[in-house]
Structure formats: C-alpha cells, structure tokens
C-alpha cells in the first residue's frame, strides 16, 4: 500500500513541473563521502574527476559525479542576495562551477548534496552547516546554476544532522517521523520546477509514521523522488555489507522497485579497507544485481587494476542497467553456509548470485533445479566462461560468490510439491510466547515473544508429511531494524523437528510494521520427519535473543 497525504498531493500539484528525463535505470558514478568524509576540497575533487576519465570509468558508465557533505559554508549564513546556501571558499576558493564544468567536459553529470533539516550532517557537533529546510526554492535554483542533474537530499536524523534546529534537543535520532513525505516532497517539487530530474531520498531506511502505521521508504517515496536509501549508512567491513544485504531482502521482494524508482543500498566500499578482494567483489555483484545505484566512493587514482576490473565488469554492469530494473530476490538461505539469489532480466535471462556465508574457502555449488530450471547456458560473470548444464561448482574464498547469467533456459516440468499450511497460533506455547493480533497474517493472529530471556517457544504438533527431508515454508515478521554500529537486520531462530537437534536459522528483515509486514514462504531445509506417523516442529530463539514472530508454516503434504 502506498499512502499519500493531502499535503503531499498539494505539493506535487503546485507550480510548474519540468519534464523528467533522468535515466530509468540506476545511476552510476562517484561520491566523495567514503574517501573524504565531510572534508572535500578543490584539489582532491579535481584529482578524482580526472582519474575517472583517464582510467575509463566514465566510458564504463560511471557518469554521475557528486560531492557529498563539506562543500557548504560553515559560517551559518546564506547568500545575502539569493538566500541560497553558500560555498565554503576555504575548501573551494574558485567555487563549484569550474569543477562542474570540468566534470561535464569529461562526459559526466554534476550532482549535489543537501539536507532536508535545519542543519546539514557534519562531524562537528552541533553542525555549523545550514540545511535546506525552508529554503528549498533558493537552493534548487543555486543547484541548477551549477548544471546539476541529481540531488542527494539527506536524512535530517541521527546524531549530527539537526532536523528542527541547532540545539541538542533538536537533533533527531533514528526514530520514525511523520514529516518525511512533506519535507522531501517540498525539495522534489522545487527541483522539478527548475528542471533537475533526479533526487535520492537519503533517510537511512528509517520508517515513516503514517496514519496507517509504520512504512518503509519503498512505500512512501514513490512520486517524490527517483531513488531512496533502503538502509542506514554503509561502512567498511563485511558485517556492514551483510547488514544492508539483509535489509534489501524485503525491498527486493516488494515488487515496488522498477524503472525510475531505485532502491539505493548506499555507496560502494570497493577499494576501501577492511574487506578482502573476494568480499569486495561479492559486495559489488550484490549491489549490481539488487539494482542499486553504483556509486564508487574511494580514491580511483590509486585503485588497483584488479579492483578496477571488478568495478568495470561489463556483464555485471549490464545486469545493473537492465531495462526491467528488477532486483534479484533471495530464493533460499542455508544459514551459515550460503545464500541463493535470482532475478529475471528483460530478455528472459536470469541473473543468479550465490554467496558464501561460511567464512571459509570451499566449493560453492548451485543446482538450477532450485530455480525451477532443468538446464541453461551458464555464464560465469567473473571469468567470462560459459557452460551448458544443470549445475555449476566453483572454488571460492571466504565470502566469495558465484555471479552468473543464465540464458537458453529450459524450465523444469516436474510437478511442484503441495504444501499444507498450519497457523503457528494453533501450536502449544510456553515460557512467555503468546498469540497476538496481526492484520497481515493469514489467520489474523501470530505468535510472538519466541526466545528472549524466558526462552519462549511454540510447538506445532500432529504434522503429517510425505518427505523426511524437505523445504519447509515460514511466513514470519521481523521488524527489528539494524543500524550502523548495531544489528544485522536478521533474527535467529532455533528450529527442531521431533525433538531432534535444533537447527539455527536466520530470518532477514521483513519490513517495519510488526502488524502487517509478513514475509511469505521463506524456505528452510529441515530433516528428521517421519513419513508414517505424526511430527512436531518446535521454534524458539537462540540464547537470550528473540526469534521472528510467526504467522504460519507450510509442510509438504
């Protein structure tokens, strides 16, 4: 459901709206933040513009050039004539127009950064840099004077971005707000008036508190931007990639992403510290196939040739820029072992990503039968080699991946199994687990408080099935958002069949609303079933942590 407020409708209809001509596929380019934080300057930016051109990044498609925070004046004043933000002339003594002209002369598009709050984000507390709130028209006109084609409008939340004023108590935390659409909608309307066709809403994946409950940006940002951030900021290290990757699961599955409406997973960390080359390659492949913007954020002038090859991989860029703009979806997670993702492309091909989660070198195998495919031409996008068959095995290092493109696909004609679904609320509850109302659940109820300090659990009994080992389907809710510095956007459950050894299972974020954001048919491979008698399945948490809330389970008939 996409909710639009009357105020937002008024904003959208006010004044002249220029025709939109931004590309409908994800943007590709360079952003200063991960390399320079909020301390860019003229010389550093000039170096990156020239390096992007000389090292063939522009030719590869990386055309959007963006200076993030740090370009604006730190004196707390606006231009006395225009009312627009001023440039920090200590960092940019000649202003930004010569840099915009240089970037455009190299075949790039100029983009700008601002904030929808009273103050921009800045490492200094409180931030001395003004934001765009209340001055959107003046700032949009200033951005246009620089030949800007895209604007990143930041979050006005967190510990260095002041939403409502410069005082400490006006510094908004990462909490839901009721004014996301109106604030962002105001800037979007002004950008369109001056002919700037693209905007990224960057509010860290924090939910919007609407009259119908919490909503993620995929639900409310369409119509007031061309892109939205699906997550909190990225940072160096595999754990941050995995955190965002888990948050992308429900967004990719939502069906809301498509041409002209992009889910941005944040900047690329390729070229930065704290990840192996294999982890960086997997990170890039995941962002490309999730149809995120591909914004390099490292020093490209010193980047190794191997990492240049990763970022300029033509096959992965082609998938990212595929006209269908359909992100890959998580097909199945084998917790602690591997993930299998897949998604359709415009010409009928299928993009596949298999990611090692074991954190050890091993052989990674993909069976096409898991995708309902009996055979296909399989192109390894890392090596460029193509084979034909029903599976592919490859040796990978820790957190390495198989990035594949399937063509000449033969679909399986085997009958799919029939599932019997059982409401979790019909199970036996103990140790604090309870039933709760749930408008999005199949029977309007769910089981919550599984795990925790009391060890809450539910046991579902009298299950009959024809398969001893099978894929069990789980409909669940996990609305526990993990932000930078804490949380992985997953909840972990311990699942036991017939009292046997419990299997640890990761359930990725399903959304923001604990009442209705149900992830359906989550595939978990379980064994130990009797095919002649009745069975039980027991679900609890791991340690003192909570498992997801459960709607129902599906077992093969």
Coordinates of N, CA and C in Angstrom, one line a residue, residues 140-251:
X140 N 17.4 25.0 -4.8 CA 17.2 24.3 -6.0 C 17.7 25.2 -7.2
X141 N 17.4 26.5 -7.1 CA 17.9 27.4 -8.2 C 19.4 27.5 -8.2
X142 N 20.0 27.5 -7.0 CA 21.5 27.5 -7.0 C 22.1 26.2 -7.6
X143 N 21.5 25.1 -7.2 CA 22.0 23.8 -7.8 C 21.8 23.8 -9.3
X144 N 20.8 24.4 -9.8 CA 20.6 24.4 -11.2 C 21.6 25.3 -11.9
X145 N 22.1 26.4 -11.2 CA 23.1 27.3 -11.8 C 24.4 26.5 -12.0
X146 N 24.6 25.4 -11.3 CA 25.8 24.6 -11.4 C 25.6 23.5 -12.5
X147 N 24.5 23.5 -13.2 CA 24.1 22.5 -14.1 C 23.9 21.1 -13.5
X148 N 23.3 21.1 -12.3 CA 23.1 19.9 -11.5 C 22.0 19.1 -12.2
X149 N 22.1 17.8 -12.2 CA 21.1 16.9 -12.7 C 20.5 15.9 -11.7
X150 N 21.1 15.9 -10.5 CA 20.7 14.9 -9.5 C 21.1 15.5 -8.1
X151 N 20.2 15.3 -7.1 CA 20.5 15.8 -5.8 C 20.3 14.7 -4.8
X152 N 21.2 14.6 -3.9 CA 21.1 13.7 -2.7 C 20.6 14.5 -1.6
X153 N 19.3 14.3 -1.1 CA 18.7 15.0 0.0 C 18.8 14.2 1.2
X154 N 19.6 14.6 2.2 CA 20.0 13.7 3.3 C 18.9 13.7 4.4
X155 N 19.1 13.0 5.4 CA 18.2 12.4 6.3 C 17.6 13.2 7.4
X156 N 18.2 14.3 7.7 CA 17.8 15.1 8.9 C 17.5 14.3 10.1
X157 N 18.2 13.2 10.3 CA 18.1 12.4 11.5 C 19.5 12.0 11.9
X158 N 19.7 11.5 13.1 CA 20.9 10.9 13.6 C 21.7 12.0 14.4
X159 N 22.8 11.6 14.9 CA 23.5 12.4 15.9 C 24.3 13.5 15.4
X160 N 24.3 13.8 14.1 CA 25.0 15.0 13.6 C 24.2 15.7 12.5
X161 N 22.9 15.5 12.4 CA 22.1 16.1 11.4 C 20.9 16.7 12.2
X162 N 20.7 18.0 12.2 CA 19.7 18.6 13.0 C 18.5 18.9 12.3
X163 N 17.4 18.2 12.6 CA 16.1 18.3 11.9 C 15.4 19.6 12.1
X164 N 15.4 20.0 13.4 CA 14.5 21.1 13.7 C 15.1 22.4 14.2
X165 N 16.4 22.3 14.4 CA 17.2 23.5 15.0 C 18.5 23.1 15.4
X166 N 19.4 24.0 15.9 CA 20.8 23.7 16.2 C 21.0 23.2 17.6
X167 N 19.9 23.3 18.5 CA 20.1 22.9 19.9 C 20.2 21.3 20.0
X168 N 20.8 20.9 21.1 CA 21.0 19.4 21.3 C 19.6 18.7 21.2
X169 N 18.6 19.3 21.8 CA 17.3 18.6 21.8 C 16.5 18.7 20.5
X170 N 17.1 19.3 19.5 CA 16.5 19.4 18.2 C 17.2 18.5 17.2
X171 N 18.1 17.7 17.7 CA 18.9 16.7 16.9 C 18.1 15.4 16.9
X172 N 17.5 15.1 15.8 CA 16.6 13.9 15.7 C 17.3 12.6 15.7
X173 N 16.9 11.7 16.5 CA 17.5 10.3 16.4 C 16.9 9.5 15.3
X174 N 17.3 8.3 15.2 CA 16.8 7.4 14.1 C 15.5 6.8 14.5
X175 N 14.5 7.7 14.7 CA 13.2 7.3 15.0 C 12.2 7.6 13.9
X176 N 11.1 6.9 13.8 CA 10.1 7.2 12.8 C 9.6 8.7 13.0
X177 N 9.3 9.3 11.8 CA 8.8 10.7 11.8 C 7.5 10.8 11.0
X178 N 6.8 11.8 11.2 CA 5.5 12.0 10.4 C 5.7 12.9 9.3
X179 N 6.9 13.6 9.2 CA 7.0 14.6 8.1 C 8.0 14.2 7.0
X180 N 8.4 13.0 6.9 CA 9.3 12.6 5.8 C 8.7 13.0 4.4
X181 N 7.5 12.6 4.1 CA 7.0 12.9 2.8 C 6.9 14.4 2.5
X182 N 6.4 15.2 3.4 CA 6.3 16.6 3.2 C 7.6 17.3 3.0
X183 N 8.6 17.0 3.9 CA 9.9 17.7 3.8 C 10.6 17.3 2.5
X184 N 10.6 16.0 2.2 CA 11.3 15.6 1.0 C 10.5 16.0 -0.3
X185 N 9.2 16.0 -0.1 CA 8.3 16.4 -1.3 C 8.5 17.9 -1.6
X186 N 8.8 18.7 -0.7 CA 9.0 20.1 -0.9 C 10.2 20.3 -1.8
X187 N 11.3 19.7 -1.4 CA 12.5 19.8 -2.2 C 12.3 19.2 -3.6
X188 N 11.7 18.0 -3.7 CA 11.5 17.4 -5.0 C 10.7 18.3 -5.9
X189 N 9.7 19.0 -5.4 CA 8.8 19.9 -6.2 C 9.7 21.0 -6.7
X190 N 10.5 21.6 -5.9 CA 11.4 22.7 -6.3 C 12.4 22.3 -7.3
X191 N 13.0 21.1 -7.1 CA 13.9 20.6 -8.1 C 13.3 20.5 -9.5
X192 N 12.1 19.9 -9.5 CA 11.4 19.7 -10.8 C 11.1 21.1 -11.4
X193 N 10.8 22.0 -10.6 CA 10.4 23.4 -11.2 C 11.6 23.9 -12.0
X194 N 12.8 23.7 -11.5 CA 14.0 24.3 -12.2 C 14.6 23.3 -13.2
X195 N 14.0 22.1 -13.3 CA 14.5 21.2 -14.4 C 15.5 20.2 -13.9
X196 N 15.7 20.0 -12.6 CA 16.6 19.0 -12.1 C 15.8 17.7 -12.0
X197 N 16.1 16.6 -12.8 CA 15.2 15.5 -12.9 C 15.4 14.4 -11.9
X198 N 16.4 14.4 -11.0 CA 16.7 13.3 -10.2 C 16.9 13.6 -8.7
X199 N 16.4 12.8 -7.8 CA 16.7 13.1 -6.4 C 16.7 11.7 -5.6
X200 N 17.7 11.6 -4.7 CA 17.8 10.5 -3.8 C 17.3 10.9 -2.4
X201 N 16.3 10.3 -1.9 CA 15.9 10.5 -0.5 C 16.8 9.6 0.4
X202 N 17.6 10.3 1.2 CA 18.6 9.5 2.0 C 18.2 9.7 3.5
X203 N 17.3 8.8 3.9 CA 16.8 8.9 5.3 C 17.1 7.6 6.1
X204 N 18.2 6.9 5.6 CA 18.8 5.7 6.4 C 17.8 4.5 6.5
X205 N 16.8 4.5 5.7 CA 15.9 3.3 5.9 C 15.0 3.4 7.1
X206 N 15.0 4.6 7.7 CA 14.2 4.8 8.9 C 12.7 4.9 8.5
X207 N 11.8 4.2 9.2 CA 10.4 4.2 8.8 C 9.7 5.5 9.0
X208 N 8.7 5.7 8.2 CA 7.8 6.8 8.2 C 6.5 6.4 9.0
X209 N 6.2 7.3 10.0 CA 5.0 7.0 10.8 C 3.8 7.6 10.2
X210 N 3.0 6.8 9.5 CA 1.8 7.3 8.8 C 0.6 7.0 9.6
X211 N -0.6 7.5 9.1 CA -1.8 7.2 9.8 C -2.2 5.8 9.9
X212 N -1.6 5.0 9.0 CA -1.9 3.5 8.9 C -0.8 2.7 9.5
X213 N 0.2 3.3 10.1 CA 1.3 2.6 10.7 C 2.6 2.9 10.1
X214 N 3.6 2.2 10.5 CA 5.0 2.4 10.0 C 5.1 1.9 8.6
X215 N 5.8 2.7 7.7 CA 6.0 2.4 6.4 C 7.5 2.6 6.0
X216 N 8.1 1.7 5.2 CA 9.4 1.9 4.7 C 9.4 2.9 3.5
X217 N 10.6 3.4 3.2 CA 10.7 4.4 2.1 C 10.2 3.8 0.7
X218 N 10.3 2.5 0.5 CA 9.8 2.0 -0.8 C 8.3 2.2 -0.9
X219 N 7.6 2.4 0.2 CA 6.1 2.5 0.2 C 5.7 4.0 0.1
X220 N 6.5 4.9 0.6 CA 6.0 6.3 0.6 C 6.8 7.2 -0.3
X221 N 8.0 6.8 -0.8 CA 8.9 7.7 -1.5 C 8.6 7.8 -3.0
X222 N 7.8 6.9 -3.5 CA 7.5 6.9 -5.0 C 6.6 8.1 -5.3
X223 N 7.0 8.9 -6.3 CA 6.3 10.1 -6.7 C 6.9 11.3 -6.1
X224 N 7.8 11.2 -5.1 CA 8.5 12.4 -4.6 C 10.0 12.2 -4.7
X225 N 10.5 11.2 -5.5 CA 11.9 11.0 -5.7 C 12.1 10.0 -6.8
X226 N 13.3 9.9 -7.3 CA 13.6 8.8 -8.3 C 14.4 7.7 -7.6
X227 N 14.8 7.9 -6.4 CA 15.5 6.9 -5.6 C 15.4 7.1 -4.1
X228 N 15.6 6.1 -3.4 CA 15.5 6.2 -1.9 C 16.6 5.3 -1.3
X229 N 17.1 5.6 -0.2 CA 18.0 4.8 0.5 C 17.3 3.7 1.3
X230 N 17.6 2.4 1.1 CA 16.9 1.4 1.7 C 17.5 1.0 3.1
X231 N 18.6 1.7 3.5 CA 19.3 1.3 4.7 C 20.0 2.4 5.4
X232 N 20.5 2.2 6.5 CA 21.5 3.1 7.2 C 22.8 3.1 6.4
X233 N 23.7 4.0 6.8 CA 24.9 4.2 6.0 C 25.7 2.9 6.0
X234 N 26.4 2.7 4.9 CA 27.4 1.6 4.9 C 28.7 2.1 5.6
X235 N 29.6 1.2 5.9 CA 30.9 1.5 6.4 C 31.8 0.3 6.0
X236 N 33.1 0.5 6.2 CA 34.0 -0.6 5.8 C 33.8 -1.9 6.6
X237 N 34.1 -3.0 6.0 CA 33.9 -4.3 6.6 C 32.7 -5.1 6.1
X238 N 32.9 -6.4 6.1 CA 31.9 -7.3 5.6 C 30.6 -7.2 6.4
X239 N 30.7 -7.0 7.7 CA 29.5 -7.0 8.5 C 28.5 -5.9 8.1
X240 N 29.1 -4.8 7.6 CA 28.2 -3.7 7.1 C 27.5 -4.0 5.8
X241 N 28.3 -4.7 4.9 CA 27.7 -5.2 3.7 C 26.5 -6.2 4.0
X242 N 26.8 -7.1 4.9 CA 25.8 -8.1 5.3 C 24.6 -7.5 5.9
X243 N 24.8 -6.5 6.7 CA 23.6 -5.8 7.4 C 22.7 -5.2 6.3
X244 N 23.3 -4.5 5.3 CA 22.5 -3.8 4.3 C 21.9 -4.9 3.4
X245 N 22.6 -5.9 3.1 CA 22.2 -7.0 2.2 C 20.9 -7.7 2.8
X246 N 20.9 -7.8 4.2 CA 19.7 -8.4 4.8 C 18.5 -7.4 4.7
X247 N 18.8 -6.1 4.8 CA 17.7 -5.1 4.7 C 17.1 -5.1 3.3
X248 N 18.0 -5.4 2.3 CA 17.5 -5.4 0.9 C 16.5 -6.6 0.6
X249 N 16.5 -7.6 1.5 CA 15.7 -8.8 1.2 C 14.2 -8.4 1.0
X250 N 13.7 -7.7 1.9 CA 12.2 -7.4 1.8 C 11.9 -6.4 0.7
X251 N 12.9 -5.4 0.5 CA 12.7 -4.4 -0.5 C 12.7 -5.0 -1.9

